[in-house]
Amino acid sequence: MALERLFKDGDELRAVIRGHLYLERCLVLLIIRQLPESEQQSVLRSHFPEKIDRAIALGVLPRDERELLRSINRIRNRFAHEPRAYLPEVDAMAIGATLSLRVRERLANAGRNGPEDFDLPLDFLKVVIVAMCYILIEDCRKS
Protein backbone atom coordinates (compact mmCIF):
# COMPACT_ATOMS: atom_id res chain seq x y z
CA MET A 1 0.00 0.00 0.00
CA ALA A 2 1.28 3.47 -0.85
CA LEU A 3 0.58 4.62 2.69
CA GLU A 4 3.15 2.22 4.05
CA ARG A 5 5.84 3.78 1.86
CA LEU A 6 5.60 6.75 4.18
CA PHE A 7 7.57 4.74 6.76
CA LYS A 8 10.50 4.36 4.40
CA ASP A 9 10.59 7.98 3.29
CA GLY A 10 13.41 9.82 5.07
CA ASP A 11 12.72 13.08 3.25
CA GLU A 12 10.80 15.22 5.74
CA LEU A 13 9.12 17.43 3.14
CA ARG A 14 7.89 14.54 1.05
CA ALA A 15 6.76 12.54 4.10
CA VAL A 16 4.81 15.43 5.60
CA ILE A 17 3.13 16.51 2.35
CA ARG A 18 2.37 12.98 1.18
CA GLY A 19 1.16 11.93 4.63
CA HIS A 20 -1.20 14.90 4.76
CA LEU A 21 -2.51 14.03 1.28
CA TYR A 22 -3.29 10.47 2.41
CA LEU A 23 -4.99 11.76 5.52
CA GLU A 24 -7.05 14.28 3.58
CA ARG A 25 -8.12 11.65 1.05
CA CYS A 26 -9.31 9.33 3.81
CA LEU A 27 -11.21 12.18 5.47
CA VAL A 28 -12.85 13.18 2.17
CA LEU A 29 -13.96 9.60 1.50
CA LEU A 30 -15.50 9.40 4.94
CA ILE A 31 -17.38 12.67 4.44
CA ILE A 32 -18.70 12.11 0.91
CA ARG A 33 -20.16 8.76 1.87
CA GLN A 34 -22.55 10.72 4.07
CA LEU A 35 -23.56 13.35 1.52
CA PRO A 36 -25.85 13.43 -1.48
CA GLU A 37 -23.99 13.68 -4.77
CA SER A 38 -25.03 17.33 -5.19
CA GLU A 39 -22.98 18.32 -2.10
CA GLN A 40 -19.88 16.23 -2.72
CA GLN A 41 -18.06 18.71 -4.97
CA SER A 42 -18.17 21.40 -2.30
CA VAL A 43 -16.26 19.10 0.05
CA LEU A 44 -13.56 18.52 -2.54
CA ARG A 45 -13.07 22.28 -2.92
CA SER A 46 -13.01 23.09 0.79
CA HIS A 47 -9.91 23.62 2.90
CA PHE A 48 -8.68 20.94 5.28
CA PRO A 49 -9.92 22.62 8.50
CA GLU A 50 -13.38 22.93 6.92
CA LYS A 51 -13.31 19.22 6.09
CA ILE A 52 -12.47 18.42 9.69
CA ASP A 53 -15.39 20.52 10.93
CA ARG A 54 -17.72 19.00 8.34
CA ALA A 55 -16.78 15.47 9.38
CA ILE A 56 -17.43 16.33 13.04
CA ALA A 57 -20.77 17.95 12.17
CA LEU A 58 -21.77 14.83 10.25
CA GLY A 59 -20.85 12.70 13.24
CA VAL A 60 -18.25 10.66 11.34
CA LEU A 61 -15.24 12.07 13.18
CA PRO A 62 -15.01 12.31 16.96
CA ARG A 63 -14.55 15.84 18.27
CA ASP A 64 -11.42 14.77 20.18
CA GLU A 65 -9.58 14.24 16.87
CA ARG A 66 -10.06 17.82 15.72
CA GLU A 67 -6.94 19.31 17.32
CA LEU A 68 -4.73 16.43 16.18
CA LEU A 69 -5.79 16.90 12.56
CA ARG A 70 -5.42 20.67 12.82
CA SER A 71 -1.91 20.25 14.26
CA ILE A 72 -0.92 17.98 11.39
CA ASN A 73 -2.34 20.53 8.97
CA ARG A 74 -0.31 23.36 10.53
CA ILE A 75 2.86 21.30 10.16
CA ARG A 76 1.96 20.51 6.55
CA ASN A 77 1.44 24.21 5.82
CA ARG A 78 4.80 25.09 7.34
CA PHE A 79 6.54 22.48 5.18
CA ALA A 80 4.66 23.59 2.06
CA HIS A 81 5.48 27.28 2.48
CA GLU A 82 8.83 27.47 4.31
CA PRO A 83 11.82 26.20 2.32
CA ARG A 84 13.86 25.27 5.41
CA ALA A 85 11.10 23.81 7.52
CA TYR A 86 11.85 20.88 9.78
CA LEU A 87 10.00 18.97 12.47
CA PRO A 88 11.43 19.77 15.90
CA GLU A 89 10.86 17.63 18.96
CA VAL A 90 8.60 20.30 20.46
CA ASP A 91 6.15 19.79 17.56
CA ALA A 92 6.15 16.04 18.11
CA MET A 93 5.42 16.62 21.79
CA ALA A 94 2.57 19.00 20.87
CA ILE A 95 1.08 16.38 18.56
CA GLY A 96 1.46 13.79 21.31
CA ALA A 97 -0.60 16.02 23.58
CA THR A 98 -3.46 16.09 21.05
CA LEU A 99 -3.73 12.35 20.38
CA SER A 100 -7.26 11.02 20.54
CA LEU A 101 -8.10 7.89 22.45
CA ARG A 102 -8.34 5.91 19.19
CA VAL A 103 -4.85 6.93 18.10
CA ARG A 104 -3.40 6.35 21.57
CA GLU A 105 -4.83 2.83 21.51
CA ARG A 106 -3.29 2.19 18.08
CA LEU A 107 0.10 3.33 19.27
CA ALA A 108 -0.16 1.30 22.48
CA ASN A 109 -1.03 -1.81 20.43
CA ALA A 110 2.24 -1.26 18.58
CA GLY A 111 4.15 -0.90 21.84
CA ARG A 112 4.52 2.87 21.53
CA ASN A 113 2.96 5.46 23.81
CA GLY A 114 4.11 8.78 22.42
CA PRO A 115 6.91 10.80 20.84
CA GLU A 116 9.39 9.70 23.49
CA ASP A 117 9.22 6.17 22.05
CA PHE A 118 10.62 7.26 18.67
CA ASP A 119 14.15 8.22 17.65
CA LEU A 120 13.05 11.06 15.40
CA PRO A 121 10.09 13.47 15.57
CA LEU A 122 9.36 12.68 11.90
CA ASP A 123 9.00 8.98 12.69
CA PHE A 124 6.40 9.80 15.34
CA LEU A 125 4.48 12.03 12.95
CA LYS A 126 4.51 9.37 10.23
CA VAL A 127 3.18 6.72 12.60
CA VAL A 128 0.44 9.05 13.84
CA ILE A 129 -0.61 9.87 10.26
CA VAL A 130 -0.64 6.22 9.25
CA ALA A 131 -2.61 5.26 12.37
CA MET A 132 -5.14 8.01 11.72
CA CYS A 133 -5.50 6.97 8.06
CA TYR A 134 -6.16 3.36 9.03
CA ILE A 135 -8.74 4.49 11.59
CA LEU A 136 -10.53 6.57 8.95
CA ILE A 137 -10.35 3.74 6.42
CA GLU A 138 -11.94 1.41 8.96
CA ASP A 139 -14.62 4.01 9.62
CA CYS A 140 -15.34 4.17 5.87
CA ARG A 141 -15.76 0.42 5.73
CA LYS A 142 -18.24 0.52 8.61
CA SER A 143 -20.38 3.26 7.06
CSV table of N, CA and C in Angstrom, one decimal:
chain,number,residue,atom,x,y,z
A,1,MET,N,0.8,-1.2,0.0
A,1,MET,CA,0.0,0.0,0.0
A,1,MET,C,0.9,1.2,0.0
A,2,ALA,N,0.5,2.2,-0.7
A,2,ALA,CA,1.3,3.5,-0.8
A,2,ALA,C,1.5,4.1,0.5
A,3,LEU,N,0.5,4.0,1.4
A,3,LEU,CA,0.6,4.6,2.7
A,3,LEU,C,1.8,4.1,3.5
A,4,GLU,N,2.1,2.8,3.3
A,4,GLU,CA,3.1,2.2,4.1
A,4,GLU,C,4.5,2.7,3.6
A,5,ARG,N,4.6,3.2,2.4
A,5,ARG,CA,5.8,3.8,1.9
A,5,ARG,C,6.3,5.0,2.7
A,6,LEU,N,5.3,5.6,3.3
A,6,LEU,CA,5.6,6.8,4.2
A,6,LEU,C,6.6,6.4,5.2
A,7,PHE,N,6.6,5.2,5.7
A,7,PHE,CA,7.6,4.7,6.8
A,7,PHE,C,9.0,4.8,6.2
A,8,LYS,N,9.2,4.5,5.0
A,8,LYS,CA,10.5,4.4,4.4
A,8,LYS,C,11.0,5.7,3.9
A,9,ASP,N,10.2,6.7,3.8
A,9,ASP,CA,10.6,8.0,3.3
A,9,ASP,C,11.3,8.8,4.3
A,10,GLY,N,12.6,9.0,4.1
A,10,GLY,CA,13.4,9.8,5.1
A,10,GLY,C,13.4,11.3,4.8
A,11,ASP,N,12.8,11.7,3.6
A,11,ASP,CA,12.7,13.1,3.3
A,11,ASP,C,11.6,13.7,4.0
A,12,GLU,N,11.8,14.6,4.9
A,12,GLU,CA,10.8,15.2,5.7
A,12,GLU,C,9.7,15.9,4.9
A,13,LEU,N,10.1,16.7,3.9
A,13,LEU,CA,9.1,17.4,3.1
A,13,LEU,C,8.2,16.5,2.4
A,14,ARG,N,8.7,15.5,1.8
A,14,ARG,CA,7.9,14.5,1.0
A,14,ARG,C,7.0,13.7,2.0
A,15,ALA,N,7.5,13.3,3.1
A,15,ALA,CA,6.8,12.5,4.1
A,15,ALA,C,5.6,13.3,4.7
A,16,VAL,N,5.9,14.6,5.0
A,16,VAL,CA,4.8,15.4,5.6
A,16,VAL,C,3.7,15.7,4.6
A,17,ILE,N,4.1,16.2,3.4
A,17,ILE,CA,3.1,16.5,2.4
A,17,ILE,C,2.3,15.3,1.9
A,18,ARG,N,3.0,14.2,1.6
A,18,ARG,CA,2.4,13.0,1.2
A,18,ARG,C,1.5,12.4,2.3
A,19,GLY,N,2.0,12.4,3.5
A,19,GLY,CA,1.2,11.9,4.6
A,19,GLY,C,-0.1,12.7,4.8
A,20,HIS,N,0.0,14.0,4.7
A,20,HIS,CA,-1.2,14.9,4.8
A,20,HIS,C,-2.2,14.6,3.6
A,21,LEU,N,-1.6,14.4,2.4
A,21,LEU,CA,-2.5,14.0,1.3
A,21,LEU,C,-3.3,12.7,1.5
A,22,TYR,N,-2.6,11.7,2.1
A,22,TYR,CA,-3.3,10.5,2.4
A,22,TYR,C,-4.4,10.7,3.4
A,23,LEU,N,-4.0,11.5,4.4
A,23,LEU,CA,-5.0,11.8,5.5
A,23,LEU,C,-6.2,12.5,5.0
A,24,GLU,N,-5.9,13.5,4.2
A,24,GLU,CA,-7.0,14.3,3.6
A,24,GLU,C,-7.9,13.4,2.7
A,25,ARG,N,-7.3,12.5,1.9
A,25,ARG,CA,-8.1,11.7,1.1
A,25,ARG,C,-9.0,10.7,1.9
A,26,CYS,N,-8.5,10.2,2.9
A,26,CYS,CA,-9.3,9.3,3.8
A,26,CYS,C,-10.5,10.1,4.4
A,27,LEU,N,-10.2,11.3,4.9
A,27,LEU,CA,-11.2,12.2,5.5
A,27,LEU,C,-12.3,12.5,4.4
A,28,VAL,N,-11.9,12.9,3.2
A,28,VAL,CA,-12.9,13.2,2.2
A,28,VAL,C,-13.7,12.0,1.9
A,29,LEU,N,-13.2,10.8,1.8
A,29,LEU,CA,-14.0,9.6,1.5
A,29,LEU,C,-15.0,9.4,2.6
A,30,LEU,N,-14.6,9.6,3.8
A,30,LEU,CA,-15.5,9.4,4.9
A,30,LEU,C,-16.7,10.4,4.9
A,31,ILE,N,-16.4,11.6,4.5
A,31,ILE,CA,-17.4,12.7,4.4
A,31,ILE,C,-18.3,12.4,3.3
A,32,ILE,N,-17.8,12.2,2.1
A,32,ILE,CA,-18.7,12.1,0.9
A,32,ILE,C,-19.6,10.9,1.0
A,33,ARG,N,-19.2,9.9,1.7
A,33,ARG,CA,-20.2,8.8,1.9
A,33,ARG,C,-21.4,9.1,2.6
A,34,GLN,N,-21.4,10.3,3.3
A,34,GLN,CA,-22.5,10.7,4.1
A,34,GLN,C,-23.4,11.8,3.3
A,35,LEU,N,-22.9,12.2,2.2
A,35,LEU,CA,-23.6,13.3,1.5
A,35,LEU,C,-24.2,12.9,0.2
A,36,PRO,N,-25.3,13.7,-0.1
A,36,PRO,CA,-25.8,13.4,-1.5
A,36,PRO,C,-24.8,13.9,-2.5
A,37,GLU,N,-24.9,13.4,-3.7
A,37,GLU,CA,-24.0,13.7,-4.8
A,37,GLU,C,-23.9,15.2,-5.0
A,38,SER,N,-25.0,15.9,-4.9
A,38,SER,CA,-25.0,17.3,-5.2
A,38,SER,C,-24.1,18.1,-4.2
A,39,GLU,N,-23.8,17.6,-3.1
A,39,GLU,CA,-23.0,18.3,-2.1
A,39,GLU,C,-21.5,17.9,-2.1
A,40,GLN,N,-21.2,16.8,-2.8
A,40,GLN,CA,-19.9,16.2,-2.7
A,40,GLN,C,-18.8,17.1,-3.3
A,41,GLN,N,-19.1,17.8,-4.4
A,41,GLN,CA,-18.1,18.7,-5.0
A,41,GLN,C,-17.6,19.8,-4.0
A,42,SER,N,-18.5,20.3,-3.2
A,42,SER,CA,-18.2,21.4,-2.3
A,42,SER,C,-17.2,20.9,-1.3
A,43,VAL,N,-17.2,19.7,-0.9
A,43,VAL,CA,-16.3,19.1,0.1
A,43,VAL,C,-14.9,19.0,-0.6
A,44,LEU,N,-14.8,18.6,-1.8
A,44,LEU,CA,-13.6,18.5,-2.5
A,44,LEU,C,-12.9,19.9,-2.7
A,45,ARG,N,-13.6,20.9,-2.8
A,45,ARG,CA,-13.1,22.3,-2.9
A,45,ARG,C,-12.8,23.0,-1.6
A,46,SER,N,-13.2,22.4,-0.5
A,46,SER,CA,-13.0,23.1,0.8
A,46,SER,C,-11.6,22.8,1.3
A,47,HIS,N,-11.2,23.7,2.3
A,47,HIS,CA,-9.9,23.6,2.9
A,47,HIS,C,-9.9,22.5,4.0
A,48,PHE,N,-8.8,22.1,4.3
A,48,PHE,CA,-8.7,20.9,5.3
A,48,PHE,C,-9.4,21.2,6.6
A,49,PRO,N,-9.2,22.4,7.2
A,49,PRO,CA,-9.9,22.6,8.5
A,49,PRO,C,-11.4,22.6,8.3
A,50,GLU,N,-11.9,23.0,7.2
A,50,GLU,CA,-13.4,22.9,6.9
A,50,GLU,C,-13.8,21.5,6.8
A,51,LYS,N,-13.0,20.7,6.2
A,51,LYS,CA,-13.3,19.2,6.1
A,51,LYS,C,-13.4,18.6,7.5
A,52,ILE,N,-12.5,18.9,8.3
A,52,ILE,CA,-12.5,18.4,9.7
A,52,ILE,C,-13.8,18.8,10.4
A,53,ASP,N,-14.2,20.1,10.3
A,53,ASP,CA,-15.4,20.5,10.9
A,53,ASP,C,-16.6,19.9,10.3
A,54,ARG,N,-16.6,19.6,9.0
A,54,ARG,CA,-17.7,19.0,8.3
A,54,ARG,C,-17.9,17.6,8.8
A,55,ALA,N,-16.8,16.9,8.9
A,55,ALA,CA,-16.8,15.5,9.4
A,55,ALA,C,-17.3,15.4,10.8
A,56,ILE,N,-16.9,16.3,11.7
A,56,ILE,CA,-17.4,16.3,13.0
A,56,ILE,C,-18.9,16.6,13.0
A,57,ALA,N,-19.3,17.6,12.2
A,57,ALA,CA,-20.8,18.0,12.2
A,57,ALA,C,-21.6,16.8,11.7
A,58,LEU,N,-21.1,16.0,10.8
A,58,LEU,CA,-21.8,14.8,10.2
A,58,LEU,C,-21.8,13.7,11.2
A,59,GLY,N,-20.9,13.8,12.3
A,59,GLY,CA,-20.9,12.7,13.2
A,59,GLY,C,-20.0,11.5,12.8
A,60,VAL,N,-19.1,11.7,11.8
A,60,VAL,CA,-18.2,10.7,11.3
A,60,VAL,C,-16.8,10.8,11.9
A,61,LEU,N,-16.5,11.9,12.6
A,61,LEU,CA,-15.2,12.1,13.2
A,61,LEU,C,-15.5,12.5,14.6
A,62,PRO,N,-14.9,11.9,15.6
A,62,PRO,CA,-15.0,12.3,17.0
A,62,PRO,C,-14.4,13.7,17.2
A,63,ARG,N,-15.0,14.5,18.0
A,63,ARG,CA,-14.5,15.8,18.3
A,63,ARG,C,-13.1,15.8,18.8
A,64,ASP,N,-12.7,14.8,19.6
A,64,ASP,CA,-11.4,14.8,20.2
A,64,ASP,C,-10.3,14.5,19.2
A,65,GLU,N,-10.6,14.4,17.9
A,65,GLU,CA,-9.6,14.2,16.9
A,65,GLU,C,-9.4,15.5,16.1
A,66,ARG,N,-10.1,16.5,16.4
A,66,ARG,CA,-10.1,17.8,15.7
A,66,ARG,C,-8.7,18.5,15.9
A,67,GLU,N,-8.2,18.6,17.1
A,67,GLU,CA,-6.9,19.3,17.3
A,67,GLU,C,-5.8,18.5,16.7
A,68,LEU,N,-5.8,17.2,16.8
A,68,LEU,CA,-4.7,16.4,16.2
A,68,LEU,C,-4.6,16.7,14.7
A,69,LEU,N,-5.8,16.7,14.0
A,69,LEU,CA,-5.8,16.9,12.6
A,69,LEU,C,-5.4,18.3,12.2
A,70,ARG,N,-5.8,19.3,13.0
A,70,ARG,CA,-5.4,20.7,12.8
A,70,ARG,C,-3.9,20.9,13.0
A,71,SER,N,-3.4,20.2,14.0
A,71,SER,CA,-1.9,20.2,14.3
A,71,SER,C,-1.1,19.7,13.1
A,72,ILE,N,-1.6,18.6,12.6
A,72,ILE,CA,-0.9,18.0,11.4
A,72,ILE,C,-1.0,18.9,10.2
A,73,ASN,N,-2.2,19.6,10.1
A,73,ASN,CA,-2.3,20.5,9.0
A,73,ASN,C,-1.4,21.7,9.1
A,74,ARG,N,-1.2,22.2,10.3
A,74,ARG,CA,-0.3,23.4,10.5
A,74,ARG,C,1.1,23.0,10.2
A,75,ILE,N,1.5,21.8,10.5
A,75,ILE,CA,2.9,21.3,10.2
A,75,ILE,C,3.0,21.2,8.6
A,76,ARG,N,2.0,20.6,8.0
A,76,ARG,CA,2.0,20.5,6.5
A,76,ARG,C,2.1,21.9,5.9
A,77,ASN,N,1.4,22.9,6.4
A,77,ASN,CA,1.4,24.2,5.8
A,77,ASN,C,2.8,24.8,6.0
A,78,ARG,N,3.4,24.6,7.1
A,78,ARG,CA,4.8,25.1,7.3
A,78,ARG,C,5.8,24.5,6.3
A,79,PHE,N,5.7,23.2,6.1
A,79,PHE,CA,6.5,22.5,5.2
A,79,PHE,C,6.3,22.9,3.7
A,80,ALA,N,5.0,23.2,3.4
A,80,ALA,CA,4.7,23.6,2.1
A,80,ALA,C,5.1,25.0,1.7
A,81,HIS,N,5.2,25.9,2.8
A,81,HIS,CA,5.5,27.3,2.5
A,81,HIS,C,6.8,27.8,3.0
A,82,GLU,N,7.5,27.0,3.8
A,82,GLU,CA,8.8,27.5,4.3
A,82,GLU,C,9.9,26.5,3.8
A,83,PRO,N,10.8,27.1,3.0
A,83,PRO,CA,11.8,26.2,2.3
A,83,PRO,C,12.7,25.4,3.3
A,84,ARG,N,13.0,25.9,4.5
A,84,ARG,CA,13.9,25.3,5.4
A,84,ARG,C,13.1,24.7,6.6
A,85,ALA,N,11.9,24.4,6.4
A,85,ALA,CA,11.1,23.8,7.5
A,85,ALA,C,11.6,22.5,8.0
A,86,TYR,N,11.5,22.2,9.2
A,86,TYR,CA,11.9,20.9,9.8
A,86,TYR,C,10.9,20.6,10.9
A,87,LEU,N,10.9,19.4,11.4
A,87,LEU,CA,10.0,19.0,12.5
A,87,LEU,C,10.8,18.8,13.8
A,88,PRO,N,10.7,19.9,14.6
A,88,PRO,CA,11.4,19.8,15.9
A,88,PRO,C,10.7,18.9,16.9
A,89,GLU,N,11.4,18.5,17.9
A,89,GLU,CA,10.9,17.6,19.0
A,89,GLU,C,9.7,18.3,19.6
A,90,VAL,N,9.7,19.6,19.8
A,90,VAL,CA,8.6,20.3,20.5
A,90,VAL,C,7.3,20.1,19.7
A,91,ASP,N,7.4,20.0,18.4
A,91,ASP,CA,6.2,19.8,17.6
A,91,ASP,C,5.6,18.4,17.8
A,92,ALA,N,6.6,17.4,17.9
A,92,ALA,CA,6.2,16.0,18.1
A,92,ALA,C,5.5,15.9,19.5
A,93,MET,N,6.0,16.6,20.5
A,93,MET,CA,5.4,16.6,21.8
A,93,MET,C,4.0,17.3,21.8
A,94,ALA,N,3.9,18.3,21.0
A,94,ALA,CA,2.6,19.0,20.9
A,94,ALA,C,1.5,18.1,20.2
A,95,ILE,N,2.0,17.3,19.2
A,95,ILE,CA,1.1,16.4,18.6
A,95,ILE,C,0.7,15.3,19.6
A,96,GLY,N,1.7,14.8,20.3
A,96,GLY,CA,1.5,13.8,21.3
A,96,GLY,C,0.4,14.2,22.3
A,97,ALA,N,0.4,15.5,22.6
A,97,ALA,CA,-0.6,16.0,23.6
A,97,ALA,C,-2.0,16.1,23.0
A,98,THR,N,-2.1,16.0,21.7
A,98,THR,CA,-3.5,16.1,21.1
A,98,THR,C,-4.0,14.7,20.6
A,99,LEU,N,-3.3,13.7,20.9
A,99,LEU,CA,-3.7,12.4,20.4
A,99,LEU,C,-5.1,12.0,21.0
A,100,SER,N,-5.9,11.5,20.1
A,100,SER,CA,-7.3,11.0,20.5
A,100,SER,C,-7.1,9.6,21.2
A,101,LEU,N,-8.1,9.2,21.8
A,101,LEU,CA,-8.1,7.9,22.4
A,101,LEU,C,-7.9,6.8,21.4
A,102,ARG,N,-8.5,6.9,20.2
A,102,ARG,CA,-8.3,5.9,19.2
A,102,ARG,C,-6.9,5.8,18.7
A,103,VAL,N,-6.2,6.9,18.6
A,103,VAL,CA,-4.9,6.9,18.1
A,103,VAL,C,-3.9,6.4,19.2
A,104,ARG,N,-4.2,6.8,20.4
A,104,ARG,CA,-3.4,6.4,21.6
A,104,ARG,C,-3.5,4.8,21.7
A,105,GLU,N,-4.7,4.3,21.5
A,105,GLU,CA,-4.8,2.8,21.5
A,105,GLU,C,-4.0,2.2,20.4
A,106,ARG,N,-4.1,2.7,19.2
A,106,ARG,CA,-3.3,2.2,18.1
A,106,ARG,C,-1.8,2.2,18.4
A,107,LEU,N,-1.3,3.3,18.9
A,107,LEU,CA,0.1,3.3,19.3
A,107,LEU,C,0.4,2.3,20.4
A,108,ALA,N,-0.4,2.2,21.4
A,108,ALA,CA,-0.2,1.3,22.5
A,108,ALA,C,-0.1,-0.1,22.0
A,109,ASN,N,-1.0,-0.5,21.0
A,109,ASN,CA,-1.0,-1.8,20.4
A,109,ASN,C,0.3,-2.1,19.7
A,110,ALA,N,1.0,-1.1,19.3
A,110,ALA,CA,2.2,-1.3,18.6
A,110,ALA,C,3.4,-1.1,19.6
A,111,GLY,N,3.1,-1.0,20.8
A,111,GLY,CA,4.1,-0.9,21.8
A,111,GLY,C,4.8,0.5,22.0
A,112,ARG,N,4.0,1.5,21.5
A,112,ARG,CA,4.5,2.9,21.5
A,112,ARG,C,3.5,3.7,22.2
A,113,ASN,N,3.9,4.6,23.1
A,113,ASN,CA,3.0,5.5,23.8
A,113,ASN,C,3.0,6.9,23.4
A,114,GLY,N,4.0,7.4,22.8
A,114,GLY,CA,4.1,8.8,22.4
A,114,GLY,C,5.4,9.1,21.8
A,115,PRO,N,5.7,10.4,21.6
A,115,PRO,CA,6.9,10.8,20.8
A,115,PRO,C,8.2,10.3,21.5
A,116,GLU,N,8.2,10.1,22.8
A,116,GLU,CA,9.4,9.7,23.5
A,116,GLU,C,9.8,8.3,23.1
A,117,ASP,N,8.9,7.5,22.5
A,117,ASP,CA,9.2,6.2,22.1
A,117,ASP,C,9.8,6.1,20.6
A,118,PHE,N,10.1,7.2,20.0
A,118,PHE,CA,10.6,7.3,18.7
A,118,PHE,C,12.0,8.0,18.7
A,119,ASP,N,12.8,7.6,17.8
A,119,ASP,CA,14.2,8.2,17.7
A,119,ASP,C,14.1,9.6,17.1
A,120,LEU,N,13.2,9.8,16.1
A,120,LEU,CA,13.0,11.1,15.4
A,120,LEU,C,11.6,11.6,15.5
A,121,PRO,N,11.4,12.9,15.6
A,121,PRO,CA,10.1,13.5,15.6
A,121,PRO,C,9.3,13.1,14.3
A,122,LEU,N,10.0,13.0,13.2
A,122,LEU,CA,9.4,12.7,11.9
A,122,LEU,C,8.8,11.3,12.0
A,123,ASP,N,9.5,10.4,12.6
A,123,ASP,CA,9.0,9.0,12.7
A,123,ASP,C,7.7,8.9,13.5
A,124,PHE,N,7.6,9.7,14.6
A,124,PHE,CA,6.4,9.8,15.3
A,124,PHE,C,5.3,10.3,14.5
A,125,LEU,N,5.5,11.4,13.8
A,125,LEU,CA,4.5,12.0,12.9
A,125,LEU,C,4.0,11.1,11.9
A,126,LYS,N,4.9,10.3,11.3
A,126,LYS,CA,4.5,9.4,10.2
A,126,LYS,C,3.6,8.3,10.8
A,127,VAL,N,4.0,7.8,12.0
A,127,VAL,CA,3.2,6.7,12.6
A,127,VAL,C,1.8,7.2,13.0
A,128,VAL,N,1.7,8.5,13.5
A,128,VAL,CA,0.4,9.1,13.8
A,128,VAL,C,-0.4,9.2,12.6
A,129,ILE,N,0.2,9.7,11.5
A,129,ILE,CA,-0.6,9.9,10.3
A,129,ILE,C,-1.1,8.5,9.7
A,130,VAL,N,-0.2,7.5,9.7
A,130,VAL,CA,-0.6,6.2,9.3
A,130,VAL,C,-1.7,5.6,10.1
A,131,ALA,N,-1.6,5.8,11.5
A,131,ALA,CA,-2.6,5.3,12.4
A,131,ALA,C,-3.9,6.0,12.1
A,132,MET,N,-3.9,7.3,12.0
A,132,MET,CA,-5.1,8.0,11.7
A,132,MET,C,-5.8,7.6,10.4
A,133,CYS,N,-5.0,7.4,9.4
A,133,CYS,CA,-5.5,7.0,8.1
A,133,CYS,C,-6.2,5.6,8.2
A,134,TYR,N,-5.5,4.7,8.9
A,134,TYR,CA,-6.2,3.4,9.0
A,134,TYR,C,-7.5,3.4,9.8
A,135,ILE,N,-7.5,4.3,10.8
A,135,ILE,CA,-8.7,4.5,11.6
A,135,ILE,C,-9.8,5.0,10.7
A,136,LEU,N,-9.5,6.0,9.8
A,136,LEU,CA,-10.5,6.6,8.9
A,136,LEU,C,-10.9,5.6,7.9
A,137,ILE,N,-10.0,4.8,7.4
A,137,ILE,CA,-10.4,3.7,6.4
A,137,ILE,C,-11.3,2.7,7.0
A,138,GLU,N,-11.0,2.3,8.3
A,138,GLU,CA,-11.9,1.4,9.0
A,138,GLU,C,-13.3,2.0,9.2
A,139,ASP,N,-13.3,3.3,9.5
A,139,ASP,CA,-14.6,4.0,9.6
A,139,ASP,C,-15.4,4.0,8.3
A,140,CYS,N,-14.7,4.2,7.2
A,140,CYS,CA,-15.3,4.2,5.9
A,140,CYS,C,-16.0,2.8,5.6
A,141,ARG,N,-15.3,1.8,6.0
A,141,ARG,CA,-15.8,0.4,5.7
A,141,ARG,C,-17.0,0.1,6.6
A,142,LYS,N,-17.1,0.7,7.7
A,142,LYS,CA,-18.2,0.5,8.6
A,142,LYS,C,-19.5,1.3,8.1
A,143,SER,N,-19.2,2.4,7.5
A,143,SER,CA,-20.4,3.3,7.1
A,143,SER,C,-21.0,2.8,5.7
